[in-house]
Amino acid sequence: MFDLAEAVAVLERTPGAVRGLLAGLPAAWTSADEGPKTFSAFDNVGHLIHGERADWIARAQIMLAQGENRRFEPYDRFAQYRESAGKSLAQLLDEFAELRAANLVTLRGWQLDARRLRLEGEHPAFGRVTLAQLLAAWVVHDLGHIAQISRVMAKRYREDVGPWREYLPILDRGPS
Amino acid sequence: MFDLAEAVAVLERTPGAVRGLLAGLPAAWTSADEGPKTFSAFDNVGHLIHGERADWIARAQIMLAQGENRRFEPYDRFAQYRESAGKSLAQLLDEFAELRAANLVTLRGWQLDARRLRLEGEHPAFGRVTLAQLLAAWVVHDLGHIAQISRVMAKRYREDVGPWREYLPILDRGPS
C-alpha cells in the first residue's frame, strides 16, 4: 500500500489543514485540553514541530547512513511544553509550515527507491523498523494529531450538545 | 460553556480546514473507506454538504418559527451517496464552502440572544432540544467529521507502519 509520492501528498498538506482549523481561533478553543498530561490544540502544534526537529527526518538519516549504531534517540512526547513557552499559536503554525517544507525538500532530495525504503534502524522500544515504516508512521502521526485536535476541541461542548451526545461519538473517546 | 461567537469561529473555519486536508490529494486517499456503509473522505464532504442543505439551518428555522409542529425531519445519513454522484471532490469542496458561508450569513442575521437560544424543537429520536444544543451539535459534528476524515485516511497505512501501530491508536478506532 505505501507509496512515497502519496505519502508526501499528505505530509505537505498537514500544515495548511492545521492552519485552516486553528488560525485566529479564540484561545478558549486552542488552550482547552483533556486533563493532566493531555495536549491542547496549541500543544499538538508544538508536538508536531518537535517531530520535525527531532524525530522523522533525524531517524531517516540514521537509517540512510547505515552506521554502526542505528538506534534512535527516544522521543520526548512532552518537549513542546518547554519549547512552545512564550510563543503564540500563529508563530507555531508558521514554524511548523517552514520546518515541514524544509524537511520535504530533504526527503525529496534523497530520491528514495524501493531498496533504500527497506533500510533498517532500531527503535528504542520495538526494535527493527524500516524506512518505509517510518515514513508511513509519519503520515499516520500527522492524521492522528489532526483527529486529536478536533477531538480536544469538540469536548468543550460535551455537555452543551444535550441529547445529541449519543450521536457524536467523538465526545466520548478517551485521550491518546 | 456554549458561546455563539466562539461556535461561529469554528463553523467558519471548517471548509478551509477540510480543503487544506483534501484538495488535490490522489483519489486513493479520498476514496478509501472503512468498509460497507462507512464514509470515505469524499463521502464525508458530501455528508457535510447535505447537512448545510437539509439539517442545521432548517432545524434552527423550525425552532425560531415556534409553529404548531416543531418536529424535525429525520436526517438522511446516506443522502450523499446519491447527491455527490458524478461530482468531483473539488466541486464538493467549493459547494461546501459556499453553502456554509451562506448559512453563517443567515445565522448571524438572526442576532440570537440568550432567550432565543433556549427555544425548543423536537428531535425525531430524542425529543426536546434547544437551539443552543443544536448549534453546539453543529460545531461538534464538524469536528467529528474532520477527525473521521483523518482516521479513514490513516487506516490505509495500518499495516505499513509495522510495529508503530502500537503508538498510533487512530489505526485501531472503529468507524462511527
Coordinates of C-alpha atoms in Angstrom, one line a residue:
Chain A
M1 CA 0.0 0.0 0.0
F2 CA 2.7 2.5 1.0
D3 CA 3.7 4.8 -1.9
L4 CA 6.2 7.6 -1.4
A5 CA 4.5 10.2 -3.6
E6 CA 1.2 9.6 -2.0
A7 CA 2.7 9.8 1.5
V8 CA 4.3 13.2 0.6
A9 CA 0.9 14.4 -0.7
V10 CA -0.5 14.1 2.8
L11 CA 2.7 15.3 4.6
E12 CA 2.7 18.5 2.5
R13 CA -0.9 19.3 3.3
T14 CA -0.8 18.9 7.1
P15 CA 0.4 22.5 7.9
G16 CA -2.3 24.0 5.7
A17 CA -5.0 21.8 7.3
V18 CA -3.9 22.6 10.8
R19 CA -3.7 26.3 9.9
G20 CA -7.2 26.2 8.4
L21 CA -8.6 24.6 11.5
L22 CA -6.8 26.8 14.1
A23 CA -5.5 30.1 12.8
G24 CA -7.3 33.0 14.5
L25 CA -9.5 30.9 16.8
P26 CA -10.3 32.2 20.3
A27 CA -7.8 30.9 22.8
A28 CA -10.6 29.2 24.6
W29 CA -10.6 26.6 21.8
T30 CA -6.9 26.3 21.3
S31 CA -5.9 26.1 25.0
A32 CA -8.5 23.5 26.1
D33 CA -7.2 20.1 26.9
E34 CA -8.5 16.7 28.1
G35 CA -7.0 16.7 31.5
P36 CA -3.5 16.4 33.1
K37 CA -0.7 15.3 30.6
T38 CA -3.0 15.7 27.6
F39 CA -2.5 18.0 24.7
S40 CA -4.4 21.1 23.8
A41 CA -4.6 22.1 20.2
F42 CA -1.7 24.5 20.9
D43 CA 0.3 21.6 22.4
N44 CA -0.5 19.5 19.4
V45 CA 1.1 22.0 17.1
G46 CA 4.2 22.2 19.3
H47 CA 4.4 18.5 19.3
L48 CA 4.3 18.4 15.5
I49 CA 7.1 21.0 15.5
H50 CA 9.2 18.9 17.8
G51 CA 8.7 15.9 15.5
E52 CA 10.0 18.0 12.6
R53 CA 13.1 19.0 14.5
A54 CA 14.0 15.8 16.4
D55 CA 12.2 12.8 15.0
W56 CA 11.2 11.8 11.5
I57 CA 14.0 13.2 9.3
A58 CA 16.6 12.6 12.0
R59 CA 15.6 9.0 12.2
A60 CA 15.5 8.6 8.5
Q61 CA 19.1 9.9 8.4
I62 CA 20.2 7.3 10.8
M63 CA 18.7 4.6 8.6
L64 CA 20.2 6.0 5.4
A65 CA 23.7 6.4 6.9
Q66 CA 23.7 2.7 8.0
G67 CA 26.4 3.3 10.6
E68 CA 27.4 1.1 13.4
N69 CA 24.8 2.4 15.8
R70 CA 21.3 2.6 14.2
R71 CA 19.4 3.1 17.4
F72 CA 17.1 6.1 17.5
E73 CA 17.1 8.6 20.3
P74 CA 13.9 8.1 22.4
Y75 CA 11.3 10.7 21.5
D76 CA 10.3 13.3 24.1
R77 CA 6.5 13.4 23.9
F78 CA 6.3 16.4 26.3
A79 CA 9.1 18.6 24.8
Q80 CA 6.6 21.1 23.5
Y81 CA 5.6 22.2 27.0
R82 CA 9.1 23.7 27.2
E83 CA 9.8 24.6 23.6
S84 CA 6.4 26.4 22.9
A85 CA 6.6 28.5 26.0
G86 CA 6.1 32.2 25.3
K87 CA 5.2 31.6 21.6
S88 CA 1.9 32.4 20.0
L89 CA -0.2 29.9 18.1
A90 CA 0.4 32.0 15.0
Q91 CA 4.2 31.7 15.5
L92 CA 3.9 27.9 15.9
L93 CA 1.8 27.5 12.8
D94 CA 4.4 29.4 10.8
E95 CA 7.2 27.4 12.3
F96 CA 5.6 24.1 11.6
A97 CA 4.9 25.1 8.0
E98 CA 8.5 26.2 7.5
L99 CA 10.1 23.1 9.1
R100 CA 7.8 20.7 7.3
A101 CA 8.5 22.4 3.9
A102 CA 12.3 22.2 4.5
N103 CA 12.0 18.5 5.6
L104 CA 10.1 17.6 2.5
V105 CA 12.8 19.2 0.4
T106 CA 15.3 17.0 2.2
L107 CA 13.1 13.9 1.7
R108 CA 12.6 14.5 -2.0
G109 CA 16.3 15.2 -2.4
W110 CA 17.0 11.6 -1.3
Q111 CA 15.1 10.2 -4.3
L112 CA 14.4 7.1 -2.3
D113 CA 13.9 3.8 -4.3
A114 CA 12.4 0.6 -3.1
R115 CA 15.8 -0.8 -2.0
R116 CA 16.5 2.1 0.3
L117 CA 13.0 2.2 1.7
R118 CA 13.8 -1.3 3.1
L119 CA 16.9 0.0 5.1
E120 CA 16.5 -0.6 8.8
G121 CA 17.1 1.3 12.0
E122 CA 16.5 0.3 15.6
H123 CA 13.5 1.8 17.5
P124 CA 14.3 2.2 21.3
A125 CA 11.0 0.5 22.2
F126 CA 10.2 -2.0 19.5
G127 CA 13.5 -2.8 17.7
R128 CA 13.9 -3.2 13.9
V129 CA 11.9 -0.9 11.7
T130 CA 12.3 0.0 8.0
L131 CA 12.5 3.4 6.4
A132 CA 9.1 2.8 4.7
Q133 CA 7.5 2.1 8.1
L134 CA 9.0 5.3 9.5
L135 CA 7.5 7.3 6.6
A136 CA 4.2 5.6 6.8
A137 CA 4.1 6.3 10.6
W138 CA 4.9 10.0 9.9
V139 CA 1.8 10.2 7.7
V140 CA -0.4 8.5 10.3
H141 CA 1.0 10.5 13.1
D142 CA 0.0 13.7 11.2
L143 CA -3.5 12.5 10.7
G144 CA -3.7 11.3 14.3
H145 CA -2.9 14.7 15.5
I146 CA -5.5 16.4 13.3
A147 CA -8.0 14.0 14.7
Q148 CA -6.8 14.7 18.2
I149 CA -7.0 18.5 17.8
S150 CA -10.6 18.0 16.5
R151 CA -11.5 15.8 19.5
V152 CA -10.0 18.0 22.2
M153 CA -11.9 21.0 20.8
A154 CA -15.1 19.1 20.4
K155 CA -15.1 18.0 24.0
R156 CA -15.5 21.6 25.2
Y157 CA -19.2 21.2 24.1
R158 CA -19.7 17.7 25.5
E159 CA -22.5 18.9 27.9
D160 CA -23.7 21.7 25.6
V161 CA -25.0 19.3 22.9
G162 CA -27.5 17.8 25.3
P163 CA -29.1 14.6 24.0
W164 CA -27.1 14.9 20.7
R165 CA -24.2 13.4 22.6
E166 CA -25.4 9.9 21.7
Y167 CA -24.9 10.7 18.0
L168 CA -21.5 12.3 18.4
P169 CA -19.1 9.6 19.5
I170 CA -16.1 11.9 19.3
L171 CA -17.3 13.4 22.6
D172 CA -16.7 10.1 24.4
R173 CA -13.4 9.0 23.0
G174 CA -10.6 8.9 25.5
P175 CA -7.4 11.0 25.2
S176 CA -4.5 9.3 23.5
Chain B
M1 CA -19.7 26.8 28.0
F2 CA -21.5 27.4 24.7
D3 CA -20.9 30.8 23.2
L4 CA -22.3 31.8 19.9
A5 CA -19.4 33.8 18.6
E6 CA -17.0 31.1 19.6
A7 CA -19.2 28.5 17.9
V8 CA -19.2 30.5 14.7
A9 CA -15.4 30.8 14.8
V10 CA -15.2 27.1 14.4
L11 CA -18.0 26.8 11.9
E12 CA -16.5 29.3 9.6
R13 CA -13.1 27.5 9.6
T14 CA -14.3 24.0 8.7
P15 CA -14.4 24.4 4.9
G16 CA -10.9 25.8 4.9
A17 CA -9.6 23.0 7.2
V18 CA -11.2 20.3 5.0
R19 CA -9.9 21.9 1.9
G20 CA -6.4 22.2 3.4
L21 CA -6.5 18.5 4.2
L22 CA -8.0 17.1 0.9
A23 CA -7.8 19.5 -2.1
G24 CA -5.6 17.9 -4.8
L25 CA -4.9 14.7 -2.9
P26 CA -4.7 11.5 -5.0
A27 CA -8.0 9.7 -5.2
A28 CA -6.5 6.7 -3.4
W29 CA -6.7 8.8 -0.3
T30 CA -10.0 10.4 -0.8
S31 CA -12.0 7.3 -1.9
A32 CA -10.7 4.9 0.7
D33 CA -13.3 3.9 3.3
E34 CA -13.6 1.7 6.4
G35 CA -15.9 -1.0 4.9
P36 CA -19.5 -1.2 3.9
K37 CA -21.8 1.7 4.9
T38 CA -18.8 3.8 6.1
F39 CA -17.7 7.1 4.6
S40 CA -14.7 7.9 2.6
A41 CA -13.2 11.4 2.8
F42 CA -15.2 12.2 -0.4
D43 CA -18.4 10.9 1.3
N44 CA -17.7 13.0 4.4
V45 CA -17.6 16.2 2.4
G46 CA -20.9 15.2 0.7
H47 CA -22.4 14.5 4.1
L48 CA -21.3 17.9 5.4
I49 CA -22.9 19.5 2.3
H50 CA -26.2 17.6 2.9
G51 CA -26.1 19.0 6.5
E52 CA -25.9 22.5 5.2
R53 CA -28.8 22.0 2.9
A54 CA -31.1 19.9 4.9
D55 CA -30.2 19.9 8.6
W56 CA -28.7 22.6 10.8
I57 CA -30.2 25.8 9.5
A58 CA -33.5 24.1 8.5
R59 CA -33.9 22.8 12.1
A60 CA -33.0 26.2 13.6
Q61 CA -35.7 27.8 11.4
I62 CA -38.3 25.4 12.8
M63 CA -37.2 26.3 16.3
L64 CA -37.3 30.1 15.6
A65 CA -40.7 29.9 14.0
Q66 CA -42.2 28.2 17.1
G67 CA -45.1 26.9 14.9
E68 CA -47.5 24.1 15.9
N69 CA -45.3 21.3 14.6
R70 CA -41.7 21.7 15.8
R71 CA -40.7 18.2 14.9
F72 CA -37.6 17.9 12.7
E73 CA -37.4 15.8 9.5
P74 CA -35.3 12.7 10.1
Y75 CA -31.9 13.2 8.7
D76 CA -30.6 11.0 5.9
R77 CA -27.1 9.9 6.8
F78 CA -26.6 8.4 3.4
A79 CA -28.0 11.1 1.1
Q80 CA -24.5 12.0 -0.1
Y81 CA -24.1 8.6 -2.0
R82 CA -26.9 9.9 -4.3
E83 CA -26.2 13.7 -4.2
S84 CA -22.5 13.5 -4.8
A85 CA -22.7 11.2 -7.7
G86 CA -20.8 12.5 -10.8
K87 CA -19.2 15.4 -8.8
S88 CA -15.5 15.9 -8.3
L89 CA -14.0 16.4 -4.9
A90 CA -13.0 19.9 -6.0
Q91 CA -16.7 20.7 -6.8
L92 CA -17.8 19.4 -3.4
L93 CA -15.2 21.4 -1.5
D94 CA -16.4 24.6 -3.3
E95 CA -20.1 23.7 -2.7
F96 CA -19.5 23.1 1.0
A97 CA -17.6 26.4 1.4
E98 CA -20.4 28.4 -0.4
L99 CA -23.3 26.8 1.5
R100 CA -21.5 27.2 4.8
A101 CA -20.8 30.8 4.1
A102 CA -24.4 31.5 3.2
N103 CA -25.7 29.6 6.2
L104 CA -23.4 31.7 8.5
V105 CA -24.8 34.9 7.0
T106 CA -28.3 33.6 7.9
L107 CA -27.2 32.6 11.4
R108 CA -25.6 36.0 12.1
G109 CA -28.6 37.8 10.6
W110 CA -30.8 36.2 13.4
Q111 CA -28.7 38.1 16.1
L112 CA -29.7 35.4 18.6
D113 CA -29.8 36.3 22.2
A114 CA -29.9 34.1 25.3
R115 CA -33.7 33.9 25.3
R116 CA -33.9 32.7 21.7
L117 CA -31.1 30.2 22.2
R118 CA -33.4 28.5 24.7
L119 CA -36.2 28.0 22.1
E120 CA -37.1 24.3 21.6
G121 CA -37.8 21.9 18.8
E122 CA -38.5 18.2 18.7
H123 CA -35.8 15.8 17.5
P124 CA -37.4 12.7 15.9
A125 CA -35.2 10.4 18.0
F126 CA -34.6 12.1 21.4
G127 CA -37.4 14.7 21.7
R128 CA -37.0 18.2 23.1
V129 CA -33.8 20.0 22.3
T130 CA -32.8 23.7 22.4
L131 CA -31.4 25.9 19.7
A132 CA -28.2 26.3 21.7
Q133 CA -27.9 22.5 21.8
L134 CA -28.4 22.3 18.0
L135 CA -25.7 24.9 17.4
A136 CA -23.3 23.2 19.8
A137 CA -24.0 19.9 18.0
W138 CA -23.3 21.6 14.6
V139 CA -19.8 22.5 15.8
V140 CA -19.1 19.1 17.3
H141 CA -20.4 17.4 14.1
D142 CA -17.9 19.4 12.0
L143 CA -15.0 18.4 14.3
G144 CA -16.2 14.8 14.3
H145 CA -16.0 14.7 10.6
I146 CA -12.6 16.2 10.4
A147 CA -11.5 13.5 12.8
Q148 CA -13.3 10.9 10.8
I149 CA -11.6 12.0 7.5
S150 CA -8.3 11.8 9.2
R151 CA -9.0 8.4 10.6
V152 CA -10.3 6.9 7.3
M153 CA -7.2 8.1 5.5
A154 CA -4.8 7.0 8.3
K155 CA -6.1 3.4 8.1
R156 CA -4.8 3.0 4.6
Y157 CA -1.4 2.6 6.3
R158 CA -2.4 0.4 9.2
E159 CA -0.1 -2.4 8.1
D160 CA 2.5 -0.2 6.5
V161 CA 3.6 1.3 9.8
G162 CA 4.7 -2.1 11.2
P163 CA 5.3 -2.0 14.9
W164 CA 4.5 1.7 15.2
R165 CA 0.8 0.6 15.2
E166 CA 1.1 0.3 18.9
Y167 CA 1.8 4.0 19.2
L168 CA -0.8 5.2 16.7
P169 CA -4.2 4.5 18.3
I170 CA -6.1 6.1 15.4
L171 CA -5.4 3.0 13.4
D172 CA -7.5 0.8 15.7
R173 CA -10.5 3.0 16.3
G174 CA -13.7 1.7 14.9
P175 CA -15.8 3.5 12.2
S176 CA -18.5 5.7 13.6

